[in-house]
XYZ file of C-alpha atoms in Angstrom:
590
model
C 81.865 87.255 38.385
C 79.334 85.662 40.095
C 80.276 81.658 39.492
C 77.934 79.547 38.119
C 77.061 77.398 41.313
C 77.798 73.309 41.178
C 74.838 71.021 39.521
C 74.857 67.069 40.242
C 72.802 64.354 38.745
C 72.606 61.238 39.308
C 71.820 58.079 36.469
C 73.222 54.879 35.740
C 77.345 54.370 35.442
C 77.185 52.346 32.625
C 81.170 52.677 31.902
C 83.437 53.071 34.809
C 86.147 55.996 35.209
C 86.193 59.623 35.531
C 85.996 62.290 32.634
C 86.710 66.074 32.860
C 85.573 68.295 29.095
C 83.555 70.287 27.862
C 79.811 69.220 27.286
C 78.639 68.995 23.961
C 74.847 68.892 23.477
C 74.079 66.509 20.353
C 70.889 67.336 18.523
C 67.838 64.932 18.821
C 67.819 63.251 15.182
C 64.632 62.265 15.565
C 63.398 65.415 16.592
C 61.879 65.039 19.979
C 59.098 67.227 21.749
C 57.832 68.473 24.332
C 54.130 68.729 24.874
C 53.498 72.157 27.159
C 50.050 72.662 28.348
C 49.412 76.614 27.932
C 46.927 79.334 29.190
C 44.613 81.157 27.154
C 46.190 84.220 27.008
C 49.404 83.259 25.799
C 48.323 81.549 22.822
C 48.392 84.233 20.562
C 52.096 84.933 21.410
C 52.902 81.370 20.518
C 50.943 81.431 16.898
C 53.609 84.607 16.229
C 55.989 82.314 17.305
C 55.574 80.012 14.561
C 54.858 83.013 12.117
C 58.246 83.958 12.970
C 59.913 80.503 12.391
C 58.086 80.066 9.437
C 59.173 83.046 7.838
C 63.130 82.352 9.079
C 62.697 78.585 7.776
C 61.088 80.091 4.529
C 64.596 82.355 4.408
C 66.913 79.369 5.188
C 65.218 76.995 2.081
C 65.859 80.295 -0.334
C 69.197 80.401 0.584
C 69.707 76.970 0.339
C 68.270 76.939 -3.354
C 70.522 80.079 -4.224
C 73.459 77.674 -2.714
C 72.048 74.562 -4.925
C 71.919 76.225 -8.254
C 75.094 77.993 -7.981
C 77.244 74.542 -7.118
C 74.775 72.184 -9.216
C 72.568 74.059 -11.217
C 68.603 74.997 -10.959
C 67.421 70.949 -12.115
C 68.637 69.895 -8.569
C 66.468 72.876 -6.794
C 63.359 71.446 -7.159
C 63.553 69.678 -3.511
C 63.781 72.308 -1.649
C 61.415 74.412 -3.987
C 59.135 72.027 -3.459
C 59.884 72.600 1.054
C 59.569 76.700 -0.115
C 56.039 75.924 -1.521
C 54.889 73.744 1.538
C 56.232 76.741 3.900
C 54.385 79.715 1.836
C 51.021 77.336 1.992
C 48.879 79.327 4.271
C 46.470 76.341 4.573
C 49.108 73.876 6.254
C 50.072 77.504 8.147
C 46.000 77.501 9.391
C 46.172 74.188 10.661
C 48.650 74.641 13.205
C 47.739 77.770 14.283
C 44.378 76.012 14.924
C 46.134 73.391 16.736
C 47.508 75.809 19.397
C 44.483 77.522 19.582
C 42.343 74.409 20.531
C 44.699 72.506 22.352
C 46.431 75.056 24.049
C 49.708 73.765 22.669
C 53.132 75.328 22.417
C 54.218 75.481 18.834
C 56.630 72.650 18.492
C 53.688 70.312 19.147
C 51.285 70.986 17.302
C 53.547 71.237 13.987
C 54.627 67.851 14.727
C 51.112 66.710 15.413
C 49.888 67.902 12.430
C 52.946 67.225 9.590
C 52.347 63.638 11.805
C 48.727 62.991 10.943
C 49.918 64.709 6.963
C 52.674 61.888 6.896
C 49.840 59.276 7.888
C 47.936 60.437 4.982
C 50.622 60.425 2.461
C 51.814 57.086 3.806
C 48.516 55.107 2.751
C 48.736 56.368 -0.995
C 49.388 53.690 -3.313
C 51.505 55.944 -6.165
C 55.018 55.579 -5.131
C 56.178 58.633 -5.963
C 53.358 60.666 -4.170
C 53.895 58.736 -1.327
C 57.756 59.438 -0.915
C 56.729 63.060 -0.804
C 56.292 62.349 3.111
C 59.776 62.777 3.783
C 59.558 66.454 2.262
C 56.863 67.044 5.034
C 59.321 65.508 7.551
C 62.190 67.352 6.787
C 60.268 70.802 6.666
C 58.424 70.433 9.838
C 61.511 69.264 11.110
C 63.661 72.755 10.102
C 60.687 74.382 11.931
C 61.176 72.563 14.816
C 64.506 73.203 15.329
C 64.319 76.908 14.570
C 61.795 77.329 17.482
C 63.764 75.007 19.724
C 66.707 77.495 19.129
C 68.648 74.796 18.186
C 71.074 74.822 15.154
C 72.187 71.839 13.865
C 75.951 70.978 15.146
C 78.417 68.661 13.525
C 80.158 66.263 15.276
C 83.167 67.488 13.534
C 82.412 70.345 15.860
C 83.993 67.923 18.863
C 86.825 69.525 20.626
C 89.419 67.043 21.802
C 88.291 67.211 25.281
C 84.802 66.902 24.593
C 81.662 65.184 26.956
C 78.409 63.866 24.859
C 75.501 64.814 26.111
C 72.393 63.754 24.196
C 68.778 62.059 24.558
C 69.871 59.144 23.744
C 72.765 57.975 21.591
C 72.194 56.170 18.056
C 74.398 53.414 16.553
C 74.299 55.916 13.547
C 75.609 58.772 15.490
C 77.919 56.708 17.362
C 79.447 55.425 13.845
C 80.588 59.318 13.518
C 82.135 59.559 16.119
C 85.835 60.199 16.500
C 86.720 58.386 20.019
C 89.982 60.132 20.102
C 87.903 63.170 20.948
C 85.354 61.889 23.236
C 86.276 61.835 26.821
C 82.652 60.408 27.998
C 79.016 59.965 27.138
C 75.669 61.606 29.049
C 72.208 60.524 27.909
C 68.700 61.071 29.528
C 67.511 57.652 28.747
C 68.998 54.087 28.636
C 70.238 51.333 31.109
C 73.067 49.031 31.147
C 72.529 47.411 28.073
C 71.427 50.360 25.979
C 73.243 51.136 22.611
C 75.146 54.177 24.613
C 75.982 51.761 27.172
C 77.290 48.897 24.735
C 79.200 51.838 22.582
C 80.881 53.043 25.706
C 81.775 50.320 27.352
C 83.330 48.949 23.490
C 85.687 52.190 23.673
C 85.922 52.281 27.434
C 84.734 55.927 27.811
C 83.160 56.505 31.187
C 79.205 56.609 30.689
C 76.333 57.550 32.651
C 72.426 57.065 31.301
C 69.374 57.582 32.398
C 70.028 61.094 33.343
C 66.429 62.944 33.410
C 66.659 66.151 32.493
C 70.069 66.987 31.485
C 69.479 68.020 28.263
C 67.771 70.986 29.595
C 70.110 71.834 32.015
C 73.507 71.740 30.397
C 75.125 74.214 27.769
C 77.600 72.729 25.415
C 81.021 73.714 26.644
C 80.318 74.143 30.139
C 82.772 71.980 32.241
C 81.482 68.790 33.322
C 82.415 65.850 34.820
C 81.047 62.191 34.436
C 81.895 59.409 37.630
C 81.068 56.159 35.547
C 81.133 54.403 38.471
C 79.515 56.185 40.959
C 76.703 57.211 38.280
C 77.095 60.876 38.983
C 77.213 64.128 36.866
C 78.322 67.299 38.048
C 78.022 70.574 36.190
C 80.279 73.551 36.980
C 82.272 71.907 39.278
C 83.521 73.799 42.699
C 87.313 73.852 42.716
C 86.819 71.211 45.863
C 84.792 68.757 43.483
C 87.438 69.758 40.630
C 90.395 68.866 42.853
C 89.064 65.344 43.702
C 88.064 64.241 40.556
C 91.215 65.872 38.897
C 93.082 63.378 41.859
C 90.806 60.880 40.840
C 91.379 60.834 36.599
C 95.262 60.536 37.743
C 94.893 57.717 39.753
C 92.651 55.869 36.785
C 95.561 56.537 34.323
C 97.908 54.643 36.838
C 95.958 51.988 36.571
C 95.295 51.755 32.930
C 99.146 51.571 32.920
C 99.101 48.247 35.614
C 96.750 46.972 32.949
C 98.904 47.230 30.465
C 101.778 45.987 32.278
C 99.534 42.683 33.455
C 98.268 42.199 29.821
C 100.790 40.034 29.019
C 99.596 37.590 32.828
C 97.980 34.269 31.837
C 94.100 34.186 32.413
C 94.537 31.159 34.543
C 92.742 30.103 37.702
C 94.103 29.325 40.878
C 93.844 25.606 40.528
C 95.188 26.028 36.641
C 92.193 25.961 34.328
C 92.808 28.492 31.444
C 89.993 30.650 30.201
C 89.719 32.301 27.373
C 88.955 36.215 27.199
C 88.214 37.282 24.244
C 87.056 40.997 22.588
C 83.265 42.092 21.069
C 83.516 44.734 19.118
C 80.959 46.783 16.929
C 83.767 49.238 15.099
C 86.952 48.430 13.239
C 89.013 51.108 15.004
C 88.331 48.940 18.286
C 90.763 46.649 17.064
C 92.971 49.030 18.792
C 91.519 48.503 22.436
C 91.512 44.594 21.421
C 95.743 45.154 21.103
C 96.107 47.033 24.229
C 94.450 44.326 26.585
C 95.880 41.589 24.882
C 92.305 39.399 23.988
C 92.740 36.067 22.987
C 90.572 36.668 19.795
C 87.383 38.728 18.977
C 84.333 36.969 20.309
C 82.697 38.746 18.509
C 81.952 41.656 15.509
C 78.862 43.102 15.509
C 78.622 43.003 11.371
C 75.273 45.754 11.275
C 77.200 48.533 12.265
C 78.833 48.353 9.144
C 75.200 49.063 7.928
C 74.997 52.766 10.135
C 78.213 53.562 8.443
C 77.553 53.161 4.977
C 76.838 56.066 3.849
C 73.562 54.838 1.372
C 71.653 51.690 2.339
C 73.573 48.407 3.089
C 76.927 48.023 2.958
C 78.346 46.326 -0.784
C 80.289 43.271 -0.696
C 83.151 45.141 -1.423
C 83.099 47.341 1.772
C 82.293 44.121 3.691
C 85.012 42.184 2.247
C 87.360 45.013 2.729
C 86.381 45.290 6.846
C 86.586 41.749 7.270
C 89.545 40.749 5.708
C 91.245 43.893 7.791
C 89.306 42.046 10.937
C 91.165 38.496 9.797
C 94.456 40.199 9.163
C 94.485 41.815 12.812
C 93.301 39.561 14.720
C 95.342 36.566 13.742
C 94.975 33.011 14.380
C 93.307 33.838 17.564
C 90.131 34.567 15.257
C 87.222 36.312 14.807
C 83.702 35.847 14.714
C 80.883 37.383 12.666
C 77.371 37.406 13.201
C 75.337 38.196 10.866
C 73.552 41.155 10.211
C 71.099 41.668 13.012
C 68.766 44.414 11.537
C 64.978 44.387 11.405
C 62.661 46.424 9.382
C 62.682 48.683 12.416
C 66.184 49.963 11.485
C 66.562 49.067 7.752
C 65.744 52.596 5.647
C 65.881 50.647 2.422
C 62.891 50.410 -0.159
C 60.427 47.603 0.271
C 61.062 47.266 4.416
C 58.102 48.447 6.448
C 57.856 49.676 9.765
C 56.630 46.405 11.884
C 53.840 46.723 15.206
C 56.443 44.596 17.267
C 60.188 44.836 15.520
C 61.854 42.924 18.579
C 59.584 39.801 17.774
C 59.634 40.312 14.390
C 61.132 39.891 10.833
C 64.581 40.339 12.188
C 68.739 38.987 12.141
C 68.307 35.569 10.587
C 64.572 35.321 9.809
C 65.221 38.706 7.485
C 68.339 37.710 6.320
C 66.249 34.379 5.189
C 63.617 36.306 3.292
C 65.806 38.357 1.775
C 68.214 36.099 0.255
C 70.545 38.463 -1.681
C 71.357 40.491 1.270
C 72.487 37.184 2.828
C 74.383 36.013 0.398
C 76.193 38.905 -0.160
C 77.502 39.088 3.340
C 78.600 35.672 3.130
C 80.240 36.387 -0.059
C 82.704 39.054 1.725
C 82.956 36.759 5.301
C 84.221 34.085 2.802
C 86.377 35.979 0.951
C 87.399 37.156 3.734
C 88.501 34.259 5.462
C 90.616 33.271 3.331
C 93.221 36.241 5.002
C 92.916 34.714 8.136
C 90.556 32.592 10.812
C 86.919 33.714 10.525
C 83.565 32.396 11.494
C 80.195 33.162 11.004
C 77.671 33.508 13.789
C 73.349 33.335 13.020
C 71.846 35.646 15.775
C 68.111 34.983 16.848
C 67.700 31.296 15.973
C 64.764 30.355 16.920
C 64.252 26.486 15.635
C 67.133 24.022 13.487
C 65.043 24.547 10.088
C 66.771 28.360 10.191
C 70.221 26.557 11.010
C 69.642 24.318 8.264
C 68.512 26.613 5.397
C 71.181 28.682 6.240
C 73.849 26.714 6.053
C 71.893 25.613 2.442
C 72.700 29.060 1.913
C 76.183 29.145 2.755
C 77.175 26.092 0.740
C 75.463 27.333 -2.303
C 77.904 30.749 -1.663
C 80.608 28.487 -1.394
C 79.870 26.809 -4.720
C 79.563 29.854 -6.433
C 82.810 31.001 -5.284
C 84.703 27.969 -6.631
C 83.088 28.065 -9.713
C 84.665 31.417 -10.269
C 87.621 30.484 -9.019
C 87.553 33.426 -6.357
C 89.996 33.156 -3.140
C 87.919 32.130 -0.487
C 87.781 29.741 2.530
C 85.862 26.282 2.596
C 84.278 24.608 4.983
C 83.961 27.616 7.241
C 82.275 27.075 11.162
C 78.870 28.166 11.813
C 77.654 29.109 14.808
C 74.154 29.364 16.449
C 73.647 32.443 18.748
C 71.447 31.173 21.804
C 69.303 34.389 22.997
C 65.543 32.641 22.768
C 63.980 30.552 25.347
C 63.461 28.296 22.136
C 66.892 27.888 21.395
C 67.752 27.196 25.324
C 65.250 24.656 24.988
C 66.663 23.168 21.873
C 69.858 23.116 22.826
C 70.812 19.956 22.025
C 69.125 19.690 18.510
C 70.569 22.467 17.913
C 74.167 21.466 18.681
C 73.625 19.015 16.501
C 73.794 21.544 13.396
C 76.583 23.488 14.654
C 79.917 24.347 15.310
C 79.960 26.544 17.909
C 77.452 28.378 20.323
C 77.331 31.946 21.420
C 75.372 33.084 24.439
C 73.628 36.191 23.420
C 72.629 37.272 27.049
C 70.962 40.197 26.317
C 68.380 38.939 24.238
C 68.237 36.362 25.842
C 67.538 37.874 29.516
C 64.846 39.792 27.495
C 63.135 37.500 26.276
C 63.126 34.886 29.162
C 61.721 37.669 31.375
C 59.668 39.330 29.101
C 61.120 42.829 30.269
C 61.821 45.586 27.442
C 65.126 46.877 28.644
C 64.704 50.400 27.239
C 61.148 50.628 28.729
C 61.680 52.641 31.926
C 58.612 51.205 34.080
C 59.947 47.593 34.050
C 64.012 47.696 32.805
C 64.444 47.129 36.656
C 63.128 43.941 35.843
C 65.930 43.051 33.356
C 68.077 40.926 35.916
C 70.893 39.011 34.561
C 71.268 37.383 38.317
C 67.521 36.254 37.985
C 67.346 31.978 38.778
C 65.729 31.770 35.914
C 68.288 33.377 33.753
C 71.029 31.504 35.590
C 69.134 28.227 34.848
C 68.849 28.746 31.313
C 72.764 29.450 31.041
C 73.289 26.040 32.942
C 71.182 23.990 30.613
C 73.020 25.470 27.082
C 76.503 25.022 28.518
C 75.827 21.406 29.850
C 73.952 21.077 26.226
C 77.202 22.204 24.458
C 79.587 19.902 26.531
C 77.457 16.781 26.321
C 77.511 17.571 22.343
C 81.138 18.406 22.101
C 81.225 22.026 21.257
C 82.701 24.627 21.977
C 80.804 27.722 23.670
C 81.684 31.355 24.449
C 79.097 34.038 25.953
C 79.581 37.049 24.775
C 76.779 39.548 26.425
C 77.255 41.966 28.837
C 77.315 39.132 32.173
C 80.826 38.473 30.292
C 82.153 42.117 31.517
C 80.445 42.033 35.299
C 82.716 40.492 38.030
C 79.997 39.496 40.041
C 78.537 37.722 37.303
C 81.848 36.353 35.595
C 82.064 34.608 38.843
C 78.316 32.421 38.455
C 79.272 31.873 34.759
C 82.684 30.128 35.371
C 81.085 28.076 38.109
C 77.823 26.991 35.445
C 80.604 25.751 33.171
C 81.911 28.656 30.713
C 85.109 28.660 29.955
C 85.342 30.741 27.214
C 83.992 34.697 27.574
C 83.820 37.435 25.255
C 83.182 41.357 26.462
C 84.674 44.599 25.767
C 88.081 45.407 25.802
C 88.607 47.492 28.693
C 86.765 45.237 31.018
C 89.593 42.105 30.423
C 92.190 43.544 33.078
C 89.507 43.426 35.603
C 88.234 40.477 34.551
C 91.595 38.725 33.893
C 92.575 39.321 37.650
C 89.179 37.686 38.831
C 90.059 34.791 37.230
C 93.661 34.671 38.377
C 91.857 35.092 42.296
C 89.536 32.243 41.905
C 89.896 28.370 42.640
C 87.179 26.995 39.592
C 86.253 24.290 42.078
C 85.207 27.007 44.553
C 82.949 28.893 41.636
C 81.532 25.634 41.049
C 80.454 25.112 44.343
C 79.542 28.902 44.510
C 77.610 28.892 41.307
C 75.591 25.379 42.712
C 74.039 27.045 45.443
C 73.274 30.484 43.982
C 71.098 28.161 40.694
C 69.495 26.836 43.485
C 68.315 29.470 45.429
C 64.944 31.809 44.220
C 64.643 35.416 43.972
C 67.128 37.531 42.146
C 67.982 39.181 45.547
C 68.727 36.039 47.183
C 70.984 35.490 44.895
C 72.640 39.153 44.810
C 73.315 39.439 48.440
C 75.017 35.872 48.090
C 76.783 37.226 45.531
C 77.573 40.200 47.399
C 79.230 38.759 50.074
C 81.086 36.093 48.459
C 82.909 39.190 46.352
C 83.949 41.018 49.298
C 85.708 37.957 50.458
C 87.688 38.527 47.387
C 88.257 42.032 47.746
C 86.819 45.900 47.551
C 87.883 46.322 43.579
C 85.365 43.546 42.609
C 82.627 45.531 44.364
C 83.544 48.636 42.829
C 83.209 47.497 39.090
C 80.870 44.372 39.727
C 77.455 46.333 38.940
C 75.914 44.166 41.503
C 72.522 45.806 41.037
């Protein structure tokens, strides 16, 4: 049999390491559709292709109706019956066929465009019941598009034990369904160093490559796939020589993991005897295993919004949150955990009353949304305060841009405390409340905010984005997202100095804390408390143990005086070369 030739793709390695397994192509949950321009002679064939798909959809819906009637009774099948009526409606079909003819479009694009127009019309209807029928249109459109694309919805439960996930993007809700034990690696066609896929991969220590253009169209589920998360390379159908090379590399990597675990008890102390706290960032409670594996000094950031992604419907209840926070408190013990209150916005909350915004990144999100929708905030605070009676928990307020927001949030927290006290519910009194510094206004107001807060957390991912006015998810400008920009280093220095002056602790919990090249700078800028993805801890611990803090301060003082990111990067690279090749390998200098 003729062997399928090896294919190589380049992307951005966002979590180091090698993985070898079978590809599992995840359907894009948003139903992304590609526009194709068809010549005139192919239009009628395309219309017949659409009609076949519509008929197949009708057959599917009829089977679903019978299945629902048998299981639940006729009263529960009315929604699917409405779907069937839409599919049988020739008016909708003629609109789609006409769109194909006039615009020389492929059927998938025509279905998406015509139904999108209908959705916009439905969205303007004032009657709630009629407006919500738009979701039926969306559902029917997605069913036809799936048939046209030849894709059948795959369940993540189908995952084999050695799967490599290939997707357009890995949404948090999809990630929440994954069992990390079955996944060896991630590949996505979009995304960058700070995309959700990258953060999730580093959190669970799984090799990942993002920004691999066209990978979705080339890979087939089950195809042998190699990920080199260090080099940013993806290989399909590897040759025997390539397979041997990477199998040996995988064995070397596994041996390094054994060394990392053996060194887990070594203290993170610099050569000149300064202790650096290395904490873990986690999103999923299941990551506690990785936290223990690398002996983190507490959880520096627990992203509570992943509870929302995992909730079966709507926001998690007080009891669901309480159980998660209680488990966290009991697992981390005296080292403690910092719980960031929901960093959600209208673009992520799919609940009644929340409408999409023109620019959600600068809209009603995080602490703004919590204060505007106090019942949601009170429920979360109540769950945290109750859970804090089982261990050392702290509250972190995200996206703060002025002192009033902190005062208002503290007032709500105090009110919840009084309520629990009155009800005689066990809870923590006087819980520590921190402020996340992640917008330029918070940087400039650091001293004033420090008077209101018990501690700071520097969220560098969002801070860099807003400080440099760069959308890290925008492929046209994402290269400008640069942690080594002198403006970023000066902002960090400003916040660290303010915290030291006001005598409150400051932790850095952004992706910078996972990168040895940037950690050298952070130590020199005054940071002594870093929170990172658990699997980054061994390399950072070795870096700390090989660094003299006074040298790092001298090093950072020079770096911060430079004028361009390139100058900083060149300077850092030269310094890391002196330290050793290991740090250059994992440094992601850019």
